[in-house]
Coordinates of C-alpha atoms and ligand atoms in Angstrom, one line a residue:
M74 CA -25.2 -4.1 8.5
R75 CA -23.2 -1.1 7.3
I76 CA -19.5 -1.6 8.2
T77 CA -16.5 0.5 7.8
L78 CA -13.2 -1.2 7.3
S79 CA -10.2 1.0 8.1
V80 CA -6.6 0.2 7.5
I81 CA -4.3 2.9 9.0
K82 CA -0.6 2.4 9.0
A83 CA 2.7 4.2 9.9
D84 CA 6.3 3.5 10.3
V85 CA 7.0 4.4 13.9
G86 CA 10.4 2.7 14.2
G87 CA 12.3 0.0 12.5
Y88 CA 14.1 -3.2 13.8
V89 CA 16.9 -3.5 12.7
G90 CA 17.3 -0.4 10.5
H91 CA 14.3 -0.3 8.2
S92 CA 14.0 -4.1 7.8
S93 CA 11.3 -5.2 10.2
M94 CA 9.4 -4.4 13.4
H95 CA 10.0 -5.3 17.0
E96 CA 7.2 -7.3 18.6
A97 CA 6.9 -4.9 21.5
L98 CA 5.4 -2.2 19.1
M99 CA 2.7 -4.6 18.0
E100 CA 2.0 -5.7 21.5
R101 CA 1.5 -2.1 22.6
A102 CA -0.9 -1.5 19.7
R103 CA -2.9 -4.6 20.5
E104 CA -3.2 -3.6 24.2
I105 CA -4.7 -0.2 23.3
L106 CA -7.0 -1.6 20.6
E107 CA -8.2 -4.3 23.0
K108 CA -9.6 -1.6 25.3
E109 CA -11.6 -0.1 22.5
K110 CA -13.0 -3.4 21.2
G111 CA -16.8 -3.4 21.6
R112 CA -16.7 0.4 22.2
L113 CA -15.2 2.6 19.4
I114 CA -14.4 -0.4 17.2
I115 CA -16.0 -3.8 16.6
D116 CA -12.8 -5.7 15.9
F117 CA -9.2 -5.3 14.9
H118 CA -6.1 -7.0 13.7
V119 CA -2.5 -5.7 14.1
T120 CA 0.2 -6.8 11.8
R121 CA 3.2 -5.4 10.0
V122 CA 5.0 -5.5 6.7
G123 CA 8.7 -4.7 7.0
D124 CA 8.9 -1.7 9.3
D125 CA 5.3 -0.6 8.9
L126 CA 2.7 -1.0 11.6
Q127 CA -0.7 -1.9 10.3
L128 CA -3.9 -1.3 12.2
I129 CA -6.8 -3.1 10.6
M130 CA -10.1 -2.0 12.3
T131 CA -13.8 -2.5 11.8
H132 CA -16.5 -0.1 13.1
T133 CA -19.7 1.6 12.1
R134 CA -18.6 5.2 12.2
G135 CA -17.9 5.7 8.5
E136 CA -14.8 6.9 6.8
D137 CA -12.6 9.7 8.1
N138 CA -14.1 9.4 11.5
E139 CA -12.3 11.7 14.0
E140 CA -12.4 9.2 16.9
V141 CA -11.1 6.3 14.9
H142 CA -8.4 8.4 13.4
R143 CA -7.5 9.8 16.8
L144 CA -7.2 6.3 18.1
A145 CA -4.8 5.3 15.4
W146 CA -2.8 8.5 15.9
D147 CA -2.6 7.9 19.7
I148 CA -1.4 4.3 19.0
F149 CA 1.3 5.5 16.7
E150 CA 2.4 8.0 19.3
E151 CA 2.4 5.4 22.1
C152 CA 4.3 2.9 19.9
T153 CA 6.8 5.7 19.1
K154 CA 7.5 6.0 22.8
V155 CA 8.2 2.3 23.0
A156 CA 10.4 2.6 19.9
K157 CA 12.3 5.5 21.5
E158 CA 12.9 3.6 24.7
M159 CA 14.5 0.8 22.7
K160 CA 16.2 3.3 20.4
L161 CA 14.7 1.6 17.4
Y162 CA 15.5 3.0 14.0
G163 CA 13.6 6.1 12.9
A164 CA 11.2 6.2 15.9
G165 CA 8.2 8.2 14.8
Q166 CA 9.4 8.3 11.2
D167 CA 5.9 8.8 9.6
L168 CA 4.4 11.1 12.2
L169 CA 4.9 14.4 10.4
A170 CA 2.6 16.5 12.6
D171 CA 3.2 17.4 16.2
A172 CA -0.4 16.9 17.3
F173 CA -3.5 15.3 16.0
S174 CA -6.0 17.6 14.2
G175 CA -9.2 15.8 13.3
N176 CA -7.9 13.3 10.6
V177 CA -4.7 11.4 10.0
R178 CA -4.8 12.2 6.3
G179 CA -1.9 14.6 5.4
M180 CA -0.3 13.9 8.8
G181 CA 2.0 11.1 7.6
P182 CA 0.2 7.8 8.2
G183 CA -1.3 5.9 5.2
V184 CA -5.1 5.3 5.1
A185 CA -7.4 3.0 3.1
E186 CA -11.0 2.9 4.3
M187 CA -14.3 1.7 2.8
S188 CA -17.9 1.5 4.1
F189 CA -20.4 -1.0 2.7
E190 CA -23.4 -3.1 3.6
E191 CA -21.9 -6.4 4.7
R192 CA -23.0 -9.2 2.3
P193 CA -24.2 -12.6 3.5
S194 CA -20.6 -13.6 3.0
E195 CA -18.0 -10.9 2.8
P196 CA -14.4 -12.1 1.9
V197 CA -11.9 -9.2 1.8
I198 CA -8.2 -9.2 1.1
I199 CA -5.9 -6.5 2.5
F200 CA -2.7 -5.9 0.6
M201 CA 0.1 -4.1 2.5
A202 CA 3.5 -3.3 1.0
D203 CA 6.9 -2.1 2.2
K204 CA 9.7 -0.3 0.4
T205 CA 7.5 1.0 -2.3
S206 CA 4.9 3.7 -3.0
A207 CA 1.2 4.0 -3.6
G208 CA 1.5 3.7 -7.4
A209 CA 2.5 0.1 -6.9
W210 CA -1.2 -1.0 -6.9
N211 CA -2.0 0.5 -10.4
L212 CA -0.8 -2.6 -12.3
P213 CA -2.4 -5.3 -10.1
L214 CA -5.7 -3.4 -9.7
Y215 CA -5.9 -2.9 -13.5
R216 CA -5.3 -6.7 -14.0
I217 CA -7.9 -7.6 -11.3
F218 CA -10.7 -5.4 -12.5
A219 CA -10.1 -4.8 -16.2
D220 CA -7.9 -7.6 -17.7
P221 CA -9.8 -10.7 -18.8
F222 CA -6.5 -12.5 -19.2
N223 CA -6.3 -12.2 -15.4
T224 CA -9.9 -12.2 -14.3
I225 CA -12.0 -14.7 -16.3
G226 CA -15.0 -13.5 -14.3
L227 CA -15.1 -10.4 -16.4
V228 CA -15.9 -12.6 -19.4
I229 CA -18.0 -15.4 -18.0
A230 CA -19.6 -14.1 -14.8
E231 CA -22.9 -12.4 -15.7
N232 CA -22.7 -10.2 -12.6
M233 CA -19.3 -8.7 -13.6
H234 CA -19.6 -8.5 -17.3
T235 CA -20.5 -4.8 -17.4
G236 CA -17.1 -4.0 -15.8
F237 CA -15.7 -1.7 -13.2
S238 CA -15.0 2.0 -12.9
F239 CA -11.7 3.4 -11.7
E240 CA -11.2 6.6 -9.7
V241 CA -7.7 7.9 -10.6
H242 CA -5.9 10.6 -8.7
D243 CA -3.3 13.0 -10.0
V244 CA -1.4 13.3 -6.8
K245 CA 0.8 16.1 -8.1
E246 CA -2.1 18.4 -9.2
G247 CA -4.6 17.2 -6.6
K248 CA -7.2 16.3 -9.3
K249 CA -9.3 13.2 -9.9
I250 CA -11.1 11.5 -12.8
I251 CA -13.3 8.4 -13.2
F252 CA -12.7 6.0 -16.1
N253 CA -15.1 3.3 -17.1
A254 CA -13.6 -0.1 -18.0
P255 CA -13.7 -1.8 -20.5
E256 CA -14.6 0.9 -23.0
E257 CA -12.1 3.5 -21.7
I258 CA -9.1 1.3 -20.9
Y259 CA -6.9 2.8 -23.6
D260 CA -7.4 6.3 -22.3
M261 CA -7.1 5.1 -18.7
L262 CA -3.8 3.3 -19.3
V263 CA -2.2 6.5 -20.6
F264 CA -2.4 7.6 -16.9
L265 CA -2.2 4.3 -15.0
G266 CA 1.1 3.5 -16.7
A267 CA 2.6 6.5 -15.0
P268 CA 2.1 5.4 -11.4
T269 CA 4.5 7.9 -9.8
R270 CA 1.9 10.6 -10.5
Y271 CA -1.5 8.9 -11.3
M272 CA -2.8 6.4 -8.8
I273 CA -5.9 4.4 -8.6
K274 CA -7.8 5.5 -5.4
A275 CA -10.9 3.4 -5.7
V276 CA -12.7 0.9 -7.9
Y277 CA -16.5 0.5 -8.2
H278 CA -18.8 -2.0 -9.6
R279 CA -20.4 -0.4 -12.7
E280 CA -23.9 -1.7 -12.3
N281 CA -24.6 -1.1 -8.7
G282 CA -21.9 1.4 -7.7
D283 CA -20.6 -0.9 -4.9
I284 CA -17.1 -0.1 -3.7
A285 CA -14.8 -2.9 -4.8
A286 CA -11.3 -1.6 -3.8
V287 CA -9.7 1.3 -2.2
A288 CA -6.0 2.2 -1.9
S289 CA -3.9 4.6 0.1
T290 CA -2.5 7.4 -2.1
Q291 CA -0.5 9.4 0.4
R292 CA 2.8 10.7 -0.9
L293 CA 4.9 11.6 2.1
A294 CA 7.4 13.7 0.2
L295 CA 4.5 15.8 -1.1
V296 CA 3.2 16.1 2.5
A297 CA 6.5 17.0 4.1
G298 CA 8.2 18.7 1.2
R299 CA 11.3 16.5 1.7
Y300 CA 12.3 12.8 1.9
V301 CA 10.8 11.2 4.9
G302 CA 10.7 7.5 3.9
K303 CA 8.5 5.8 1.3
D304 CA 4.8 5.9 1.3
D305 CA 4.5 2.2 1.8
P306 CA 0.9 1.7 0.7
V307 CA -2.1 -0.4 1.6
C308 CA -5.1 -1.6 -0.4
I309 CA -8.4 -3.2 0.5
V310 CA -10.2 -5.4 -2.1
R311 CA -13.6 -7.0 -1.7
T312 CA -13.9 -10.4 -3.4
Q313 CA -16.3 -13.1 -4.6
G314 CA -20.0 -12.8 -5.7
H315 CA -20.1 -9.7 -8.1
F316 CA -16.5 -9.0 -7.4
P317 CA -13.4 -11.0 -8.7
A318 CA -12.8 -14.3 -6.9
V319 CA -10.0 -14.6 -4.3
G320 CA -7.8 -16.3 -6.8
E321 CA -8.4 -13.6 -9.4
V322 CA -7.5 -11.0 -6.9
L323 CA -4.2 -12.7 -6.0
E324 CA -3.2 -13.7 -9.5
P325 CA -1.5 -10.5 -10.6
F326 CA 1.2 -11.0 -7.9
T327 CA 2.4 -14.2 -9.7
K328 CA 4.1 -11.8 -12.1
P329 CA 6.3 -9.5 -10.1
H330 CA 6.4 -6.0 -11.5
L331 CA 8.9 -3.3 -11.0
V332 CA 8.0 -0.6 -8.5
E333 CA 9.7 2.4 -7.1
G334 CA 11.1 2.2 -3.6
W335 CA 13.8 -0.2 -2.3
M336 CA 17.0 1.3 -0.9
R337 CA 16.6 4.9 0.2
G338 CA 13.3 5.0 -1.6
S339 CA 15.3 5.8 -4.7
H340 CA 15.3 2.6 -6.9
Y341 CA 13.2 0.4 -9.0
G342 CA 12.8 -3.2 -7.9
P343 CA 10.4 -6.1 -8.2
L344 CA 7.5 -6.4 -5.8
M345 CA 7.9 -9.8 -4.1
P346 CA 4.7 -11.5 -2.6
V347 CA 5.5 -13.1 0.7
P348 CA 3.9 -14.4 3.9
V349 CA 4.0 -12.1 6.9
R350 CA 7.0 -14.0 8.4
D351 CA 9.1 -13.3 5.3
A352 CA 8.2 -9.6 5.1
N353 CA 11.6 -8.4 6.3
P354 CA 13.2 -6.6 3.4
S355 CA 16.9 -6.9 4.2
R356 CA 18.7 -7.3 0.9
F357 CA 19.7 -3.7 -0.1
D358 CA 16.7 -2.8 2.2
G359 CA 14.5 -4.9 -0.1
P360 CA 13.4 -6.0 -2.6
P361 CA 10.0 -4.4 -2.0
R362 CA 7.5 -6.8 -0.3
V363 CA 3.8 -7.2 -0.4
I364 CA 1.7 -9.3 2.0
A365 CA -2.0 -10.2 1.6
L366 CA -4.3 -11.0 4.5
G367 CA -7.7 -12.5 3.9
F368 CA -10.6 -12.1 6.2
Q369 CA -14.2 -13.1 6.2
L370 CA -16.3 -10.4 7.9
S371 CA -19.1 -11.5 10.2
D372 CA -21.1 -8.5 11.5
G373 CA -17.9 -6.6 11.5
K374 CA -15.9 -9.3 13.2
L375 CA -12.7 -10.1 11.4
I376 CA -12.7 -13.9 10.9
G377 CA -9.0 -14.6 10.1
P378 CA -6.5 -13.7 8.9
R379 CA -5.4 -16.2 6.3
D380 CA -1.9 -15.3 5.1
M381 CA -2.7 -15.6 1.4
F382 CA 0.8 -15.5 0.0
D383 CA 1.8 -18.4 2.3
D384 CA 1.3 -20.8 -0.6
P385 CA 4.0 -22.6 -2.6
A386 CA 2.1 -21.5 -5.7
F387 CA 3.8 -18.1 -5.2
D388 CA 7.3 -19.7 -4.9
E389 CA 8.0 -19.1 -8.6
A390 CA 7.0 -15.5 -8.3
R391 CA 9.4 -15.1 -5.4
R392 CA 12.2 -16.8 -7.5
V393 CA 11.5 -14.5 -10.5
A394 CA 11.5 -11.5 -8.2
N395 CA 15.0 -12.6 -6.9
I396 CA 16.2 -12.9 -10.5
L397 CA 14.8 -9.5 -11.3
A398 CA 16.4 -8.1 -8.2
D399 CA 19.8 -9.3 -9.3
I400 CA 19.4 -7.8 -12.8
M401 CA 18.3 -4.5 -11.3
R402 CA 21.1 -4.5 -8.7
S403 CA 23.7 -5.1 -11.3
H404 CA 23.1 -1.6 -12.6
G405 CA 24.3 -0.1 -9.3
P406 CA 23.8 3.6 -9.3
F407 CA 22.6 3.7 -12.9
E408 CA 19.1 4.2 -14.2
P409 CA 16.8 2.4 -14.7
H410 CA 17.6 0.8 -11.3
R411 CA 18.1 4.2 -9.8
L412 CA 15.0 6.4 -10.2
P413 CA 15.1 9.2 -12.7
L414 CA 16.5 12.5 -11.2
E415 CA 13.1 14.2 -10.9
E416 CA 11.7 11.2 -8.9
M417 CA 14.6 10.8 -6.6
E418 CA 13.6 10.8 -2.9
Y419 CA 17.0 12.0 -2.0
T420 CA 19.8 13.4 -4.1
T421 CA 23.1 15.1 -3.7
M422 CA 22.5 16.8 -7.2
P423 CA 22.0 20.4 -5.9
Q424 CA 25.2 20.2 -3.8
V425 CA 27.3 18.6 -6.5
M426 CA 26.0 21.1 -9.1
K427 CA 26.9 24.0 -6.8
K428 CA 30.4 22.7 -6.3
L429 CA 31.0 22.2 -10.0
E430 CA 29.2 25.4 -11.1
G431 CA 32.2 27.1 -12.5
R432 CA 33.5 24.1 -14.3
F433 CA 30.5 23.7 -16.7
S434 CA 31.1 25.6 -20.0
P435 CA 29.0 25.7 -23.2
I436 CA 29.5 22.9 -25.8
E437 CA 30.9 24.5 -29.0
Ligands
13P574 P1 -18.7 -17.0 -6.7 O1 -19.7 -16.9 -7.8 O2 -19.3 -17.6 -5.5 O3 -17.9 -15.8 -6.5 O4 -17.7 -18.1 -7.2 C1 -16.7 -17.9 -8.1 C2 -15.5 -18.6 -7.7 O5 -15.2 -18.6 -6.5 C3 -14.7 -19.3 -8.7 O6 -13.4 -19.3 -8.3
13P575 P1 11.0 2.9 4.8 O1 10.2 3.9 4.0 O2 10.3 1.6 4.8 O3 11.2 3.4 6.2 O4 12.4 2.7 4.2 C1 13.2 3.8 4.0 C2 14.5 3.6 3.4 O5 15.3 4.5 3.2 C3 15.0 2.2 3.1 O6 16.3 2.2 2.6
MG576 MG1 11.5 3.0 8.1
MG577 MG1 8.5 1.0 5.5

């Protein structure tokens, strides 16, 4: 059975501030999706990470399907109404267009979708992050699909030994390129190591071309031309069989890496893996959080979720993330905590420059 798994998300209002989501928004989303279950969609799960509403849906209509995208857009609009009634923070934050026009891409919401023939057993993991941006997946996806120190399957599993190929997008120029791992990893890392511009869009199994992972790569600032909140990203990963095992897919998150985002979308901070109940970034609006929900698909039905970071084995990663958070915070308004000027989501630089214009003179 060919199934499409769609994860479509948007920030339609925060509670309190940008820290979390009011239950009423998720209830409204569930109500609407329940009506479409068995019609437009096979199954769904609604969750949230921080202030981002996550619609996880299965169907057979393929990617970029107008009806499915319209459903998501309508839900975001309905939930925005609820958010406005309660005067929640930033109601409708990520809805950048006034009306739906065929596809939510480029309209504000983040999207990760993949279609595949469901295997006899189809375990998938959906990663969702808040207070960061799409480039946050580059490092973990590299580790999962190209690093034998993370994924022993690349070395000892015959059905993975040929490696994976990576579709990398240049989000500033609107270009893409495919790299083959392992033989092109040095070339590939030149780009992946610069995740503000180059982002992994998808990963494929080399031998059979099967889709292994797909990420959202929307950059809201590039869509809107101004700061409108971070592009809090999502990523779907298929696991087991000829893909990395569940434990190999989760392993990169035991070493928190620094990502852009956090307060005002303008800082570097550690990505902390947490269960859903702890996905409420409150300290300096952070530090950035990632949740991982695991499902078994059964004819498109979502069996689950299992809250994969709800495991004491990730306690140490959370502790290290807190230590890193302290170290970064101690820099206050200085780089490398603050983003470099050209990456700043918001900055007073133009106004300050204008004010001081006459006071700059050449250095002798
Ligand atoms: P599979 O070959 O079933 O994917 O098993 C590998 C595994 O789960 C080891 O952790
Ligand atoms: P969100 O992108 O999660 O809405 O956060 C925005 C922000 O400015 C946090 O300080
Ligand atoms: Mg917000
Ligand atoms: Mg958010």
